Short mmCIF file of C-alpha atoms (C1' of nucleotides) in Angstrom, two decimals:
data_model
loop_
_atom_site.label_atom_id
_atom_site.label_comp_id
_atom_site.label_asym_id
_atom_site.label_seq_id
_atom_site.Cartn_x
_atom_site.Cartn_y
_atom_site.Cartn_z
CA MET A 1070 0.00 0.00 0.00
CA ALA A 1071 1.61 3.12 -1.13
CA VAL A 1072 0.58 6.67 -1.23
CA SER A 1073 2.27 9.60 -2.72
CA PRO A 1074 2.11 12.16 0.04
CA SER A 1075 3.11 14.95 -2.25
CA SER A 1076 -0.19 14.73 -4.06
CA ILE A 1077 -2.35 14.76 -1.02
CA SER A 1078 -4.32 17.76 0.00
CA SER A 1079 -5.28 18.59 3.51
CA LEU A 1080 -8.60 16.87 3.28
CA GLU A 1081 -7.41 14.18 0.97
CA LEU A 1082 -9.58 11.13 0.83
CA THR A 1083 -7.10 8.58 -0.28
CA ILE A 1084 -5.75 6.06 2.16
CA SER A 1085 -2.69 7.39 3.79
CA MET A 1086 0.02 5.03 4.78
CA PRO A 1087 2.29 6.70 7.18
CA GLY A 1088 5.92 6.80 6.41
CA PHE A 1089 8.47 5.40 8.71
CA SER A 1090 10.39 8.40 9.68
CA SER A 1091 9.84 10.47 12.70
CA SER A 1092 11.71 11.48 15.73
CA PRO A 1093 11.85 9.63 18.99
CA PRO A 1094 9.22 10.63 21.48
CA PHE A 1095 10.26 12.93 24.21
CA PRO A 1096 9.65 11.38 27.57
CA SER A 1097 7.80 13.63 29.92
CA SER A 1098 10.66 13.39 32.33
CA ASP A 1099 12.92 14.96 29.77
CA LEU A 1100 10.57 17.49 28.36
CA ASP A 1101 7.37 18.70 29.87
CA ILE A 1102 4.87 19.19 27.10
CA ASN A 1103 3.09 21.82 29.11
CA GLN A 1104 6.21 23.76 29.78
CA LEU A 1105 6.47 26.95 27.83
CA PRO A 1106 9.15 26.75 25.22
CA SER A 1107 11.95 29.17 25.65
CA GLY A 1108 11.49 32.30 23.65
CA THR A 1109 7.84 31.52 23.16
CA GLY A 1110 6.21 33.87 20.80
CA GLU A 1111 3.07 33.30 18.83
CA GLU A 1112 1.38 30.40 20.52
CA GLU A 1113 -1.36 31.17 22.93
CA TRP A 1114 -1.28 29.44 26.29
CA ILE A 1115 -4.38 29.23 28.36
CA THR A 1116 -4.37 28.48 32.03
CA ALA A 1117 -6.98 26.06 33.17
CA GLY A 1118 -8.42 27.75 36.16
CA VAL A 1119 -9.15 26.84 39.73
CA GLU A 1120 -7.47 23.48 39.96
CA ASP A 1121 -4.27 24.98 38.75
CA GLU A 1122 -3.57 26.49 42.09
CA GLU A 1123 -4.14 23.19 43.79
CA GLU A 1124 -1.83 21.47 41.35
CA SER A 1125 0.77 24.09 41.69
CA THR A 1126 0.59 23.81 45.43
CA ASN A 1127 1.02 20.07 45.05
CA GLY A 1128 4.21 20.69 43.20
CA GLY A 1129 2.92 19.97 39.71
CA PRO A 1130 2.96 22.66 37.07
CA PRO A 1131 -0.38 24.34 36.34
CA ARG A 1132 -2.17 22.67 33.49
CA LYS A 1133 -2.20 24.70 30.37
CA LYS A 1134 -3.54 24.07 26.95
CA LEU A 1135 -1.87 25.31 23.86
CA ARG A 1136 -3.90 27.10 21.24
CA LEU A 1137 -2.13 27.27 17.96
CA SER A 1138 -2.22 30.61 16.26
CA LYS A 1139 -3.73 30.93 12.82
CA GLU A 1140 -0.33 31.31 11.30
CA GLN A 1141 0.96 28.19 13.04
CA SER A 1142 -2.06 26.22 11.91
CA ARG A 1143 -1.65 27.49 8.39
CA LEU A 1144 1.98 26.44 8.25
CA LEU A 1145 1.23 23.05 9.74
CA GLU A 1146 -1.55 22.47 7.23
CA GLU A 1147 0.72 23.51 4.43
CA SER A 1148 3.34 21.12 5.62
CA PHE A 1149 0.78 18.37 5.98
CA ARG A 1150 -0.23 18.84 2.38
CA GLN A 1151 3.31 18.13 1.36
CA HIS A 1152 4.02 15.27 3.76
CA HIS A 1153 1.69 13.35 5.96
CA THR A 1154 4.63 12.32 8.07
CA LEU A 1155 7.80 14.14 8.96
CA ASN A 1156 11.30 12.87 9.32
CA PRO A 1157 13.24 14.09 12.35
CA ARG A 1158 14.90 16.88 10.43
CA GLN A 1159 11.68 18.17 8.98
CA LYS A 1160 10.06 18.00 12.35
CA GLU A 1161 12.90 19.85 13.99
CA ALA A 1162 12.89 22.53 11.34
CA LEU A 1163 9.16 22.97 11.49
CA ALA A 1164 9.21 23.14 15.26
CA LEU A 1165 11.88 25.77 15.10
CA GLN A 1166 9.96 27.75 12.53
CA LEU A 1167 6.76 27.56 14.53
CA LYS A 1168 8.46 28.08 17.88
CA LEU A 1169 7.02 24.83 19.12
CA ARG A 1170 8.61 21.72 20.52
CA PRO A 1171 9.17 18.85 18.08
CA ARG A 1172 6.91 16.70 20.21
CA GLN A 1173 4.08 19.16 19.69
CA VAL A 1174 4.59 19.11 15.96
CA GLU A 1175 4.59 15.34 16.06
CA VAL A 1176 1.39 15.25 18.08
CA TRP A 1177 -0.25 17.71 15.71
CA PHE A 1178 0.60 15.49 12.75
CA GLN A 1179 -0.70 12.42 14.52
CA ASN A 1180 -3.98 14.11 15.30
CA ARG A 1181 -4.18 15.53 11.82
CA ARG A 1182 -3.73 12.09 10.29
CA ALA A 1183 -6.43 10.76 12.56
CA ARG A 1184 -8.81 13.54 11.53
CA SER A 1185 -8.08 12.88 7.89
CA LYS A 1186 -8.79 9.23 8.29
CA LEU A 1187 -12.00 9.86 10.15
CA LYS A 1188 -13.21 12.19 7.46
CA GLN A 1189 -12.32 9.68 4.79
CA THR A 1190 -14.10 6.88 6.59
CA GLU A 1191 -17.22 8.99 6.91
CA MET A 1192 -17.21 9.77 3.22
CA GLU A 1193 -16.60 6.16 2.28
CA CYS A 1194 -19.48 5.17 4.47
CA GLU A 1195 -21.73 7.67 2.73
CA TYR A 1196 -20.57 6.47 -0.64
CA LEU A 1197 -21.19 2.83 0.18
CA LYS A 1198 -24.66 3.66 1.45
CA ARG A 1199 -25.51 5.35 -1.83
CA TRP A 1200 -23.98 2.54 -3.83
CA PHE A 1201 -25.95 -0.01 -1.89
CA GLY A 1202 -29.07 1.96 -2.59
CA SER A 1203 -28.49 2.03 -6.32
CA LEU A 1204 -27.66 -1.66 -6.40
CA THR A 1205 -30.81 -2.46 -4.51
CA GLU A 1206 -32.80 -0.42 -6.97
CA GLN A 1207 -31.19 -2.13 -9.93
CA ASN A 1208 -31.79 -5.51 -8.39
CA ARG A 1209 -35.44 -4.66 -7.96
CA ARG A 1210 -35.68 -3.58 -11.59
CA LEU A 1211 -34.05 -6.74 -12.89
CA GLN A 1212 -36.26 -8.93 -10.77
CA ARG A 1213 -39.30 -7.16 -12.15
CA GLU A 1214 -37.96 -7.74 -15.61
CA VAL A 1215 -37.52 -11.44 -14.95
CA GLU A 1216 -41.01 -11.66 -13.59
CA GLU A 1217 -42.37 -9.99 -16.67
CA LEU A 1218 -40.50 -12.36 -18.93
CA ARG A 1219 -41.81 -15.31 -17.01
CA ALA A 1220 -45.28 -13.93 -17.14
CA LEU A 1221 -45.15 -13.84 -20.91
CA LYS A 1222 -44.97 -17.63 -20.88
CA VAL A 1223 -43.74 -17.63 -24.41
CA GLY A 1224 -41.70 -20.63 -25.43
CA PRO A 1225 -38.15 -19.90 -26.41
CA PRO A 1226 -37.25 -19.90 -30.08
CA THR A 1227 -36.35 -23.36 -31.27
CA VAL A 1228 -33.77 -24.62 -33.73
CA MET A 1229 -33.22 -28.00 -35.22
CA SER A 1230 -30.50 -30.05 -33.69
CA PRO A 1231 -27.99 -31.09 -36.34
CA HIS A 1232 -27.66 -34.51 -34.75
CA SER A 1233 -31.10 -35.58 -33.76
CA CYS A 1234 -33.08 -33.39 -36.12
CA GLU A 1235 -35.29 -32.55 -33.19
CA PRO A 1236 -36.18 -29.05 -32.21
CA ARG A 1237 -34.57 -27.68 -29.07
CA PRO A 1238 -34.32 -24.31 -27.43
CA ALA A 1239 -31.73 -22.01 -28.95
CA SER A 1240 -30.78 -20.76 -25.58
CA THR A 1241 -32.11 -20.82 -22.12
CA LEU A 1242 -32.08 -18.10 -19.60
CA THR A 1243 -31.65 -19.23 -16.06
CA MET A 1244 -30.95 -17.31 -12.93
CA CYS A 1245 -28.56 -18.40 -10.26
CA PRO A 1246 -30.56 -18.31 -7.02
CA SER A 1247 -27.59 -17.47 -4.87
CA CYS A 1248 -25.98 -14.70 -6.83
CA GLU A 1249 -29.03 -13.76 -8.89
CA ARG A 1250 -27.14 -13.55 -12.13
CA VAL A 1251 -28.53 -14.55 -15.48
CA THR A 1252 -26.87 -17.49 -17.16
CA THR A 1253 -27.31 -18.12 -20.86
CA THR A 1254 -26.95 -21.69 -21.99
CA GLY A 1255 -26.11 -21.70 -25.66
CA LEU A 1256 -26.07 -24.24 -28.49
CA ASP A 1257 -22.50 -25.38 -28.28
CA LYS A 1258 -21.66 -28.43 -26.28
CA GLY A 1259 -21.09 -27.35 -22.74
CA SER A 1260 -20.95 -23.72 -23.57
CA THR A 1261 -22.38 -21.81 -20.71
CA LYS A 1262 -21.99 -18.10 -20.98
CA THR A 1263 -22.53 -16.05 -17.92
CA THR A 1264 -23.83 -12.61 -18.54
CA THR A 1265 -22.54 -10.19 -16.01
CA THR A 1266 -25.04 -7.63 -14.90
CA ALA A 1267 -22.94 -6.03 -12.23
CA VAL A 1268 -22.94 -2.29 -12.02
CA ALA A 1269 -19.70 -0.75 -13.09
CA ALA A 1270 -18.16 0.48 -9.91
CA PRO A 1271 -16.84 4.00 -10.10
CA THR A 1272 -13.27 4.79 -9.30
CA THR A 1273 -13.90 5.44 -5.67
CA ALA A 1274 -15.49 2.08 -5.32
CA ALA A 1275 -12.58 0.48 -7.03
CA THR A 1276 -10.33 2.10 -4.50
CA LEU A 1277 -12.55 0.90 -1.74
CA SER A 1278 -12.71 -2.62 -2.98
CA SER A 1279 -8.99 -2.85 -2.82
CA LYS A 1280 -9.25 -2.34 0.89
CA VAL A 1281 -12.49 -4.00 1.82
CA GLY A 1282 -14.59 -6.41 -0.13
CA THR A 1283 -17.26 -4.35 -1.79
CA PRO A 1284 -20.65 -5.84 -2.45
CA ALA A 1285 -19.86 -6.14 -6.13
CA LEU A 1286 -16.58 -7.78 -5.42
CA GLN A 1287 -18.06 -10.17 -2.94
CA SER A 1288 -20.85 -10.96 -5.33
CA ARG A 1289 -18.35 -11.64 -8.04
CA GLN A 1290 -16.30 -13.80 -5.75
CA SER A 1291 -19.28 -15.78 -4.56
CA SER A 1292 -20.67 -16.23 -8.01
CA ALA A 1293 -17.39 -17.70 -9.16
CA ALA A 1294 -18.50 -20.80 -7.37
CA CYS A 1295 -21.71 -20.98 -9.38
"C1'" DG B 1011 22.02 -16.53 9.02
"C1'" DC B 1012 18.86 -16.77 13.14
"C1'" DA B 1013 16.79 -15.40 17.59
"C1'" DT B 1014 15.88 -11.93 20.73
"C1'" DA B 1015 15.52 -7.65 23.14
"C1'" DA B 1016 15.37 -2.77 22.90
"C1'" DA B 1017 14.30 1.39 20.53
"C1'" DA B 1018 11.67 4.07 17.46
"C1'" DG B 1019 7.58 5.45 15.36
"C1'" DC B 1020 2.89 5.18 14.43
"C1'" DC B 1021 -2.10 4.31 15.41
"C1'" DT B 1022 -6.14 4.24 18.20
"C1'" DA B 1023 -8.80 5.34 22.03
"C1'" DT B 1024 -9.35 8.38 25.50
"C1'" DT B 1025 -8.90 12.42 28.42
"C1'" DA B 1026 -8.80 17.26 29.39
"C1'" DC B 1027 -9.56 21.67 28.24
"C1'" DC B 1028 -11.56 25.40 25.56
"C1'" DT B 1029 -15.13 27.76 22.80
"C1'" DC B 1030 -19.58 28.72 21.49
"C1'" DA B 1031 -24.49 28.50 20.96
"C1'" DG C 194 -24.57 32.18 34.76
"C1'" DT C 195 -25.11 27.34 33.33
"C1'" DT C 196 -24.95 23.61 30.30
"C1'" DG C 197 -24.09 20.54 26.55
"C1'" DA C 198 -21.89 19.75 22.10
"C1'" DG C 199 -18.04 20.04 19.28
"C1'" DG C 200 -13.12 20.83 18.40
"C1'" DT C 201 -8.54 19.74 19.44
"C1'" DA C 202 -4.07 19.37 22.15
"C1'" DA C 203 -2.19 15.93 24.77
"C1'" DT C 204 -1.65 11.20 26.95
"C1'" DA C 205 -1.54 6.14 27.33
"C1'" DG C 206 -1.13 1.78 25.62
"C1'" DG C 207 -0.41 -1.39 22.02
"C1'" DC C 208 1.43 -2.85 17.63
"C1'" DT C 209 4.91 -3.09 13.90
"C1'" DT C 210 9.34 -2.29 12.09
"C1'" DT C 211 14.16 -1.49 12.60
"C1'" DT C 212 18.52 -2.08 14.83
"C1'" DA C 213 21.95 -3.95 17.81
"C1'" DT C 214 23.77 -8.01 20.09
#
DNA sequence: GCATAAAAGCCTATTACCTCA
DNA sequence: GTTGAGGTAATAGGCTTTTAT
């Protein structure tokens, strides 16, 4: 599974496979994530309120939550568009540029990847729902069609067999009960042609089916046994 | 070369905090 | 002023891959 990160936008809906380069995590004993970076500039730190005093009296640092500035967010997004993962150098450079700690940049990228994936999953879910709906509709239509054909009760066209000189059906339409596909049995000895009526899956579905078995794919796989 | 432990890096789930209606 | 929902920074734990022995 490969993805070209360079072509991915911030809300890209392709599957992202993370790269394998990032910096080692900074243990909290080495670097307190809530500690203000030296020379802090643009980021906005918010103190949490009442409990802070209790914590600070207990020896712990007051809890603070970082709010990234618009400019920091913009730069991070821009960077994310170029790479979904950062190698240690990139992370270091970005952290320096943003006046953040590398760990914070790393965390931001992790969360950003998670958000991307969530968004993608939601859209895939929507897509599959719609696809299912259209397949159901098509199935209904085809079943109606079959019923109508049966209702006609017209005998199939006959031809003369070259061997027995007896009339026999030119072809017979049958439907597989499990996969509900129409099978045409022709004249030739043992020639059974299966007519595929599957809906052509759009590109997105093709992408999906590479990850999970789509209904069409599963249908195709199951009907292979017919 | 093979086995194994440690390190590194990522993902996922969750928490904690903030903002806003 | 209070409350609940939503957004997001940060944490914890687990898994996979890489590296050193």
